[in-house]
Amino acid sequence: MSKELEKALENWVASRKEGHETFIRLFEQWGKDFNKQLQEIEKLNNGFLKSVQGNLDYIEQWFAKKEREFAELFRRFG
């Protein structure tokens, strides 16, 4: 009975070790995939921010121009 119990325990330990290693491999693959997705999102985000930044510069210039125009109007007629 002792040999059978020893063999059963060895099989159980081997099974748990295999399950653990499988889990670790899956977790590592998930981490790699997750990092790739984050990099793609970051690239898209940076592109979006660059295009918006260009528009913000234009909008800021437009508002500054209008502010100067209104200031001139108030100075003349106010």
Short mmCIF file of C-alpha atoms in Angstrom, two decimals:
data_model
loop_
_atom_site.label_atom_id
_atom_site.label_comp_id
_atom_site.label_asym_id
_atom_site.label_seq_id
_atom_site.Cartn_x
_atom_site.Cartn_y
_atom_site.Cartn_z
CA MET A 1 0.00 0.00 0.00
CA SER A 2 2.88 2.34 0.73
CA LYS A 3 4.22 2.08 -2.84
CA GLU A 4 0.77 2.77 -4.27
CA LEU A 5 0.32 5.76 -1.99
CA GLU A 6 3.77 7.05 -2.91
CA LYS A 7 3.02 6.65 -6.64
CA ALA A 8 -0.36 8.38 -6.24
CA LEU A 9 1.29 11.28 -4.42
CA GLU A 10 3.96 11.57 -7.11
CA ASN A 11 1.27 11.66 -9.81
CA TRP A 12 -0.69 14.25 -7.85
CA VAL A 13 2.39 16.46 -7.40
CA ALA A 14 3.29 16.13 -11.09
CA SER A 15 -0.25 17.05 -12.08
CA ARG A 16 -0.25 20.12 -9.84
CA LYS A 17 3.15 21.18 -11.15
CA GLU A 18 1.96 20.83 -14.76
CA GLY A 19 -1.18 22.84 -13.98
CA HIS A 20 0.89 25.54 -12.31
CA GLU A 21 3.29 25.77 -15.24
CA THR A 22 0.37 25.95 -17.69
CA PHE A 23 -1.16 28.76 -15.66
CA ILE A 24 2.15 30.65 -15.59
CA ARG A 25 2.55 30.30 -19.39
CA LEU A 26 -1.01 31.54 -19.97
CA PHE A 27 -0.50 34.44 -17.57
CA GLU A 28 2.75 35.46 -19.28
CA GLN A 29 1.08 35.31 -22.70
CA TRP A 30 -1.80 37.42 -21.39
CA GLY A 31 0.74 39.98 -20.12
CA LYS A 32 2.46 40.15 -23.52
CA ASP A 33 -0.86 40.54 -25.35
CA PHE A 34 -1.98 43.18 -22.85
CA ASN A 35 1.22 45.18 -23.34
CA LYS A 36 0.78 45.05 -27.12
CA GLN A 37 -2.76 46.39 -26.78
CA LEU A 38 -1.58 49.17 -24.47
CA GLN A 39 1.11 50.16 -26.96
CA GLU A 40 -1.47 50.31 -29.77
CA ILE A 41 -3.80 52.42 -27.63
CA GLU A 42 -0.92 54.71 -26.69
CA LYS A 43 0.05 55.13 -30.34
CA LEU A 44 -3.55 56.00 -31.30
CA ASN A 45 -3.85 58.35 -28.35
CA ASN A 46 -0.63 60.16 -29.24
CA GLY A 47 -1.77 60.59 -32.85
CA PHE A 48 -5.09 61.96 -31.68
CA LEU A 49 -3.44 64.37 -29.26
CA LYS A 50 -1.08 65.63 -31.97
CA SER A 51 -3.97 66.38 -34.31
CA VAL A 52 -5.96 68.02 -31.53
CA GLN A 53 -2.96 70.04 -30.40
CA GLY A 54 -2.62 71.50 -33.88
CA ASN A 55 -6.28 72.50 -33.79
CA LEU A 56 -5.94 73.92 -30.30
CA ASP A 57 -3.13 76.17 -31.45
CA TYR A 58 -5.36 77.45 -34.27
CA ILE A 59 -8.32 77.95 -31.91
CA GLU A 60 -6.15 79.81 -29.39
CA GLN A 61 -4.88 82.08 -32.15
CA TRP A 62 -8.43 82.72 -33.38
CA PHE A 63 -9.66 83.62 -29.89
CA ALA A 64 -6.65 85.86 -29.30
CA LYS A 65 -7.40 87.67 -32.56
CA LYS A 66 -11.08 88.10 -31.62
CA GLU A 67 -10.08 89.34 -28.18
CA ARG A 68 -7.86 91.98 -29.75
CA GLU A 69 -10.65 92.98 -32.14
CA PHE A 70 -13.19 93.33 -29.30
CA ALA A 71 -10.67 95.25 -27.21
CA GLU A 72 -10.22 97.66 -30.13
CA LEU A 73 -14.02 98.00 -30.53
CA PHE A 74 -14.49 98.74 -26.82
CA ARG A 75 -11.61 101.20 -26.88
CA ARG A 76 -13.16 103.05 -29.82
CA PHE A 77 -16.84 102.86 -28.91
CA GLY A 78 -16.87 102.02 -25.24
#
